[in-house]
Amino acid sequence: MHSLLLGLAAALAWGLHDFCVRFISQRTGILPAMLTVFLTGAILIAAAAWAFGDWQELTPSAARLAGLSGAIYALGSYALYRAFALGPVKLVAPLIGAYPVLSLAMAMLQGQPVGPGHWAAIAAVVGGVGCIAVFSTEDDGSPVNLQAAVWGLAGP
């Protein structure tokens, strides 16, 4: 139950983040916005790591994997910001919101059991994102273009 609550909190935080990205990416540069988000996150994570971290477990191999993970995350974040800067929410949100399908596919490929609850959760997330796209009344004049779609697919 604890993981479910943390997952819901993370989903709400990411939803708020993506909503803000849409407006910020139209008014400011992508790199300054990303720097602000990353510095804020780094400060919060550094505080938690300082308080609760087990630094003896940080091997050179783990540090390399963490660095690689951070670099891939930064590239995905850039793609997210770029997609929202180029295209309308109706196009970009469903592409980015489909990430749970990829997560479930990876779990299945790794041989992990996938039950009806997992499918229901994915249906809820993808359905919610789809509703936002369908019922969005936003008309910001952004043209639907292939470039936004490609950046949107690279985002997750």
XYZ file of C-alpha atoms in Angstrom:
156
model
C 0.000 0.000 0.000
C 2.916 2.311 0.771
C 4.292 1.854 -2.761
C 0.890 2.633 -4.250
C 0.672 5.910 -2.334
C 4.213 6.860 -3.339
C 3.407 5.993 -6.952
C 0.276 8.124 -6.908
C 2.182 11.022 -5.349
C 4.867 10.703 -8.017
C 2.249 10.589 -10.786
C 0.578 13.731 -9.455
C 3.935 15.508 -9.174
C 4.872 14.530 -12.727
C 1.460 15.618 -14.001
C 1.919 19.024 -12.398
C 5.451 19.173 -13.782
C 4.298 18.356 -17.325
C 1.499 20.914 -17.081
C 3.976 23.603 -16.022
C 6.472 22.557 -18.699
C 3.904 23.265 -21.392
C 3.642 26.920 -20.396
C 7.242 27.475 -19.357
C 8.634 25.949 -22.556
C 6.680 28.517 -24.572
C 8.105 31.502 -22.654
C 11.682 30.597 -21.758
C 14.530 28.567 -23.116
C 14.581 24.838 -22.566
C 18.032 24.660 -20.987
C 17.439 27.345 -18.297
C 14.138 25.653 -17.373
C 15.826 22.254 -17.154
C 18.632 23.714 -15.046
C 16.078 25.095 -12.595
C 14.265 21.750 -12.338
C 17.483 19.751 -12.005
C 19.005 22.064 -9.379
C 15.811 21.961 -7.316
C 15.742 18.170 -7.542
C 19.446 17.894 -6.747
C 19.032 19.994 -3.593
C 16.096 17.890 -2.385
C 17.812 14.587 -3.183
C 21.106 15.718 -1.642
C 19.297 16.506 1.605
C 17.657 13.064 1.653
C 20.937 11.336 0.710
C 22.817 13.188 3.424
C 20.223 12.207 6.030
C 19.485 8.634 4.995
C 22.274 7.570 2.621
C 24.438 4.522 3.110
C 27.618 5.796 1.493
C 29.542 2.555 2.024
C 27.288 0.926 -0.589
C 28.271 3.431 -3.299
C 30.756 1.449 -5.373
C 32.473 2.846 -8.476
C 30.245 0.633 -10.614
C 27.105 1.980 -8.920
C 28.363 5.555 -9.366
C 28.909 4.957 -13.104
C 25.424 3.492 -13.484
C 23.950 6.437 -11.580
C 25.782 8.869 -13.869
C 24.603 7.046 -16.991
C 21.060 6.996 -15.649
C 21.233 10.738 -14.976
C 22.507 11.458 -18.482
C 19.725 9.407 -20.076
C 17.185 11.123 -17.829
C 18.515 14.540 -18.898
C 18.147 13.598 -22.579
C 14.592 12.377 -21.978
C 13.769 15.586 -20.117
C 15.134 17.676 -22.963
C 12.936 15.713 -25.368
C 9.909 16.354 -23.137
C 10.534 20.101 -22.983
C 11.248 20.259 -26.718
C 8.068 18.355 -27.606
C 5.884 20.669 -25.528
C 7.624 23.709 -27.040
C 6.924 22.517 -30.605
C 3.519 20.888 -30.491
C 0.105 21.142 -28.900
C -0.844 19.254 -25.751
C -3.353 17.225 -27.783
C -0.445 15.671 -29.683
C 2.363 15.527 -27.146
C 0.546 14.450 -23.950
C -0.702 11.095 -25.297
C 2.738 10.234 -26.665
C 4.465 10.982 -23.385
C 1.623 9.566 -21.286
C 1.983 6.160 -22.923
C 5.115 5.385 -20.883
C 3.308 2.903 -18.586
C 2.800 0.648 -21.600
C 6.566 0.618 -22.116
C 7.137 -0.112 -18.423
C 4.725 -3.033 -18.518
C 6.334 -4.366 -21.696
C 9.771 -4.248 -20.037
C 8.418 -6.092 -16.991
C 6.913 -8.778 -19.207
C 10.177 -9.162 -21.148
C 12.005 -9.642 -17.838
C 9.607 -12.421 -16.895
C 7.866 -10.557 -14.098
C 4.226 -11.475 -13.449
C 1.709 -8.958 -14.811
C -1.766 -9.157 -13.345
C -5.140 -7.561 -13.976
C -4.343 -4.773 -11.503
C -1.384 -3.716 -13.625
C -3.541 -3.623 -16.748
C -6.216 -1.608 -14.918
C -3.632 0.915 -13.729
C -2.274 1.332 -17.244
C -5.783 1.723 -18.633
C -6.478 4.430 -16.043
C -3.294 6.373 -16.841
C -3.543 6.095 -20.616
C -7.296 6.743 -20.496
C -6.804 9.841 -18.355
C -4.165 11.224 -20.687
C -6.391 10.415 -23.651
C -9.288 12.298 -22.052
C -7.073 15.326 -21.529
C -6.075 15.228 -25.181
C -9.619 14.711 -26.492
C -11.384 17.186 -24.221
C -8.666 19.829 -24.244
C -10.073 23.133 -25.441
C -6.628 24.634 -25.711
C -6.088 26.278 -29.056
C -2.644 27.785 -28.818
C -2.100 27.845 -32.549
C 0.690 25.280 -32.373
C 0.689 23.270 -35.560
C 0.621 19.501 -35.346
C 3.981 18.548 -36.788
C 6.164 15.494 -37.143
C 9.026 17.064 -35.232
C 6.890 17.461 -32.075
C 5.740 13.847 -32.406
C 9.306 12.558 -32.681
C 10.438 14.561 -29.640
C 7.321 13.368 -27.781
C 8.152 9.729 -28.473
C 11.749 10.292 -27.334
C 10.556 11.859 -24.063
C 9.499 8.799 -22.092
